[in-house]
Short mmCIF file of C-alpha atoms and ligand atoms in Angstrom, two decimals:
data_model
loop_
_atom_site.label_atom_id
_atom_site.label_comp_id
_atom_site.label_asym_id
_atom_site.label_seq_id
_atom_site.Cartn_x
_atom_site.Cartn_y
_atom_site.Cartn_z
CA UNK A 253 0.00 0.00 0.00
CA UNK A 254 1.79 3.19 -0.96
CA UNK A 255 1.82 5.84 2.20
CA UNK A 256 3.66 9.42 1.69
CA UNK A 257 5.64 10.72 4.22
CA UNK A 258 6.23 14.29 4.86
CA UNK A 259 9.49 15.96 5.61
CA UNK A 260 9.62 19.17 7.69
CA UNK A 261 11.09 21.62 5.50
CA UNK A 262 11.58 24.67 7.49
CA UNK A 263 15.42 23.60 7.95
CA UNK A 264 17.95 21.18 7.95
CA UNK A 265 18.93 18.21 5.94
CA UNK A 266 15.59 17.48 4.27
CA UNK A 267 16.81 16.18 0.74
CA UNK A 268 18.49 13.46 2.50
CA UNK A 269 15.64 11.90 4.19
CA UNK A 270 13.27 12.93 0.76
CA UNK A 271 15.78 10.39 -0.96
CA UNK A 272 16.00 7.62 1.88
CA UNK A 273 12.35 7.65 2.59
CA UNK A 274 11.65 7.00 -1.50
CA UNK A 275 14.44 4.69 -1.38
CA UNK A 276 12.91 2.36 1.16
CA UNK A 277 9.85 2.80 -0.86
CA UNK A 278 7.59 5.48 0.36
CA UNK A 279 6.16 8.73 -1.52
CA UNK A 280 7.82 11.55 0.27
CA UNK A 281 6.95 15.09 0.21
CA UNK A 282 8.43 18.20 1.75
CA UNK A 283 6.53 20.19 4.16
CA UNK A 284 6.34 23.74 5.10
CA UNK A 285 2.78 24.71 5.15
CA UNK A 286 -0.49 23.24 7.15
CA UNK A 287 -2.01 22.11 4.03
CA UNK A 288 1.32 20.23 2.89
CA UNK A 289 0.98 18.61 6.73
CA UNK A 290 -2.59 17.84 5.80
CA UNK A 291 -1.63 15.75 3.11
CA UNK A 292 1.06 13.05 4.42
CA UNK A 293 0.05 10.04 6.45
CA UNK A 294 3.51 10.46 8.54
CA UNK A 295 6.20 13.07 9.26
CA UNK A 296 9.71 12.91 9.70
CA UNK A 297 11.35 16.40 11.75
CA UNK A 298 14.85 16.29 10.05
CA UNK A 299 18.15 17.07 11.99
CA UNK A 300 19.49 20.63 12.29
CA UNK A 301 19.23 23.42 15.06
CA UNK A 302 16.57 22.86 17.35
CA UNK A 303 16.43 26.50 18.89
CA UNK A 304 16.02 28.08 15.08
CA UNK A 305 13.30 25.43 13.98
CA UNK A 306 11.43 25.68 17.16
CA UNK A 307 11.35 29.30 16.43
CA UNK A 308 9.98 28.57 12.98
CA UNK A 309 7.46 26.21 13.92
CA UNK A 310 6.01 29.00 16.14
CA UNK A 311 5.96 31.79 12.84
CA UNK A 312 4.59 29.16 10.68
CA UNK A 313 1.96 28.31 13.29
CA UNK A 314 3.07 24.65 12.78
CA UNK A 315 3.39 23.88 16.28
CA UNK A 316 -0.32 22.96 16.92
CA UNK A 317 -1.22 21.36 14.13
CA UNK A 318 2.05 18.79 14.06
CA UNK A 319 0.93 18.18 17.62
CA UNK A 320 -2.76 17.63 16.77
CA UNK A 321 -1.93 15.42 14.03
CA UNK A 322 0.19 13.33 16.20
CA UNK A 323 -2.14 13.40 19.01
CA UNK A 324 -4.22 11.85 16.23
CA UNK A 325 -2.63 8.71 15.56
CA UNK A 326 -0.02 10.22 12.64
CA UNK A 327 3.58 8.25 13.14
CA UNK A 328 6.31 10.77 13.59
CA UNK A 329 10.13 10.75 13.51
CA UNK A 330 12.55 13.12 15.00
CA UNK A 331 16.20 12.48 13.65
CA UNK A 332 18.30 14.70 16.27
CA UNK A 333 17.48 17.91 16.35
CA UNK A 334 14.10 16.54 15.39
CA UNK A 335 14.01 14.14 18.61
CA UNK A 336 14.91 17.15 20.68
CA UNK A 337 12.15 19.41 19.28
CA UNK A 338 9.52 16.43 19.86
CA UNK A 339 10.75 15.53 23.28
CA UNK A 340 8.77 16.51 26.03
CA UNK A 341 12.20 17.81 28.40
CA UNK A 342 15.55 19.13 27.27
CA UNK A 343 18.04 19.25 29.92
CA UNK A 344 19.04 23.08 29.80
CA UNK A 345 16.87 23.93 26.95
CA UNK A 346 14.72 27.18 28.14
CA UNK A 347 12.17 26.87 25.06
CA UNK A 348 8.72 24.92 24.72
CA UNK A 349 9.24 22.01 22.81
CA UNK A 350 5.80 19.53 21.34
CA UNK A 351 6.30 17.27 24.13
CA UNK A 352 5.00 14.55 22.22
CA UNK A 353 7.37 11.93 23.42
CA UNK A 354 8.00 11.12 27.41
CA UNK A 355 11.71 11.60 27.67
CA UNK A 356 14.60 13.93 28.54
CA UNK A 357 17.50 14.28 26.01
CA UNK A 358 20.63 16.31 26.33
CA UNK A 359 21.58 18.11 23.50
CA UNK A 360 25.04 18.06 21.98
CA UNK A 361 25.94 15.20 25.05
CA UNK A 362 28.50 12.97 23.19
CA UNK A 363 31.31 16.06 24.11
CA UNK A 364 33.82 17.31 21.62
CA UNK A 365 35.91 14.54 20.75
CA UNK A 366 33.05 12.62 19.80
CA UNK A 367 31.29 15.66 18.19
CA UNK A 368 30.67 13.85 15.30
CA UNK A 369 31.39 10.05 14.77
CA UNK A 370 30.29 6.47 12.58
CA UNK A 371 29.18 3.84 15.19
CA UNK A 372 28.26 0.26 14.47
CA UNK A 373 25.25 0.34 16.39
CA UNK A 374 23.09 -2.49 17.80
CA UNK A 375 19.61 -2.58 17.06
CA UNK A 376 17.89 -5.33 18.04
CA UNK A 377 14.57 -4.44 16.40
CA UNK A 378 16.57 -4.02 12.89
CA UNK A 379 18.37 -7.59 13.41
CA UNK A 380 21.68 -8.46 13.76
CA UNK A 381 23.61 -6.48 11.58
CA UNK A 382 25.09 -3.38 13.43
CA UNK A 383 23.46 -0.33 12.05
CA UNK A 384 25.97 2.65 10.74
CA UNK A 385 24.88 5.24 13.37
CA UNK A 386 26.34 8.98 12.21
CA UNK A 387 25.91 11.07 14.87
CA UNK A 388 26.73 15.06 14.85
CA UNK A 389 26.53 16.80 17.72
CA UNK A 390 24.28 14.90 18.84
CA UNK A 391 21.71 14.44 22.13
CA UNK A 392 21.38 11.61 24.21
CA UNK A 393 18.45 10.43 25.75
CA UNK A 394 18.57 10.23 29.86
CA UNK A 395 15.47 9.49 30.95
CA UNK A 396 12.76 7.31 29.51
CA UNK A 397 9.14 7.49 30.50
CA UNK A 398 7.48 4.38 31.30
CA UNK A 399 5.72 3.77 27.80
CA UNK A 400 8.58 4.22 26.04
CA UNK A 401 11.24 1.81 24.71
CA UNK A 402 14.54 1.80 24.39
CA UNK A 403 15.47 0.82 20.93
CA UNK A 404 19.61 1.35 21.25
CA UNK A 405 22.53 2.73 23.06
CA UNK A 406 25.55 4.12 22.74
CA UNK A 407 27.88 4.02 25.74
CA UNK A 408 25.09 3.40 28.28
CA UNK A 409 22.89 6.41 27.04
CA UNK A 410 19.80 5.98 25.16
CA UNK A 411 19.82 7.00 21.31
CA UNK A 412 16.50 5.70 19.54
CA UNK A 413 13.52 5.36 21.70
CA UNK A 414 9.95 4.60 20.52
CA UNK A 415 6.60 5.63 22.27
CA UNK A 416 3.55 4.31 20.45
CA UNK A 417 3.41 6.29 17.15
CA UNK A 418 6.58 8.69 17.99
CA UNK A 419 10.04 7.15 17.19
CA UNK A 420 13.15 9.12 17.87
CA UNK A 421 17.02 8.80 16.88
CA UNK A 422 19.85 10.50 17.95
CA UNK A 423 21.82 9.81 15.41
CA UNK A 424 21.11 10.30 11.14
CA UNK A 425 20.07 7.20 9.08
CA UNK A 426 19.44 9.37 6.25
CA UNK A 427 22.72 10.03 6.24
CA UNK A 428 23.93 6.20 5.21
CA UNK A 429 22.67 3.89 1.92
CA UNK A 430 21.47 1.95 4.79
CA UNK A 431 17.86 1.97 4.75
CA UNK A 432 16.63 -0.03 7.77
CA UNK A 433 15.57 2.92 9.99
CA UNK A 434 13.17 4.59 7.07
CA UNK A 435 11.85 0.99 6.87
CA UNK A 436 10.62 0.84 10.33
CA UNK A 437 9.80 3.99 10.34
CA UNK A 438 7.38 3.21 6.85
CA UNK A 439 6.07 0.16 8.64
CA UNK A 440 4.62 2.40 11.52
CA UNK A 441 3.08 4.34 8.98
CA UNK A 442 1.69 1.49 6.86
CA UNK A 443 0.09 0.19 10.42
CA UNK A 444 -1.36 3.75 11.38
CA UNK A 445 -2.82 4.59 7.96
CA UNK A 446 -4.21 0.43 8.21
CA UNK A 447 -5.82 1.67 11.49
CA UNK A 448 -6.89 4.35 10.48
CA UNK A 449 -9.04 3.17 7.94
CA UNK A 450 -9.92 0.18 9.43
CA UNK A 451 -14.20 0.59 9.70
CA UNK A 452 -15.49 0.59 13.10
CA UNK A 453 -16.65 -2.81 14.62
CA UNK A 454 -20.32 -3.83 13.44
N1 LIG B 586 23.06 20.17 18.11
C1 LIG B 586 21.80 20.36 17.40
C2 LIG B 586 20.73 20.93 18.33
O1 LIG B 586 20.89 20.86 19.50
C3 LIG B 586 21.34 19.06 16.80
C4 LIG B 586 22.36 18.59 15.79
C5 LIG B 586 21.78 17.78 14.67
O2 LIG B 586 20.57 17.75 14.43
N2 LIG B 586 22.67 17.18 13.93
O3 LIG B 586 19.74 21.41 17.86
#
């Protein structure tokens, strides 16, 4: 069944998840406006500076509606800077973020030597092949509410969690031609837009 997924264009390294998400076989879409969000089945927030794009999502009067939509049922991803914005604390972050997701991340945690590194990753959930993990200044996760599951670590600290419909990664799949993390992520789309419009029990 073909589902399209929705990048948030507003900034950051969009192009790169368009071209993974069609890669692993969805119809992807940028999106800026409420009526592009109106039209995707999931959304992906990309990585990139969480202070400027929580900014935007405030001009564009994106906030509420993302949240809404999420609230909803619609799957969403935050690579990053995109787990950061969706979190619901940030350790030393004096903005509002959507708080869609029960956990507190750290941003820029991994410290300057490991600003920006390639880790074979374990991820169970993705099988047994370590997954290239590229992370760039990049937040950890450090607490975990109790709905939510911890899909991987790096060093002892949490880097993809998933609550429900709301998956989030640390590090930046899109960034690798491997395509496992898109995949999972399409799945959770296939099954929301299934439940969706599954009709109501006679
Ligand atoms: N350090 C950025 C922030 O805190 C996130 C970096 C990224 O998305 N690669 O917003």
């Amino acid at each position: 069944m073909g589902v399209t997924v929705g990048v948030l264009g507003l900034q950051g390294d969009v192009v790169e998840h368009l071209a993974a998400l069609r890669a692993a076989g969805a119809d992807a879409v940028e999106v800026k406006t409420r009526a592009d969000l109106a039209r995707v089945d999931g959304l992906v927030i990309p990585g990139g500076e969480s202070t400027t794009v929580m900014k935007l999502l405030a001009r564009f009067e994106m906030a509420q509606p993302i949240v809404e939509r999420v609230r909803a049922g619609m799957p969403l991803w935050g690579t990053c800077m995109g787990m950061i914005v969706a979190a619901k604390d940030v350790a030393g972050l004096d903005q509002p973020t959507l708080g869609l997701i029960d956990i507190t991340v750290r941003r820029n945690a991994f410290g300057r030597q490991n600003d920006s590194a390639e880790v074979p990753l374990a991820i169970p959930a993705l099988g047994s092949t370590p997954f290239p993990a590229v992370f760039i200044r990049a937040p950890w996760i450090e607490r975990t509410g109790p709905r939510v599951e911890l899909l991987a670590e790096r060093d002892g600290h949490g880097v993809m969690v998933r609550e429900g419909n709301v998956l989030g990664t640390s590090f930046h799949p899109e960034l690798t031609g491997d395509h496992r993390v898109h995949g999972y992520f399409l799945e959770m789309v296939r099954e929301a837009t299934k439940v969706g419009k599954a009709s109501p029990a006679a």
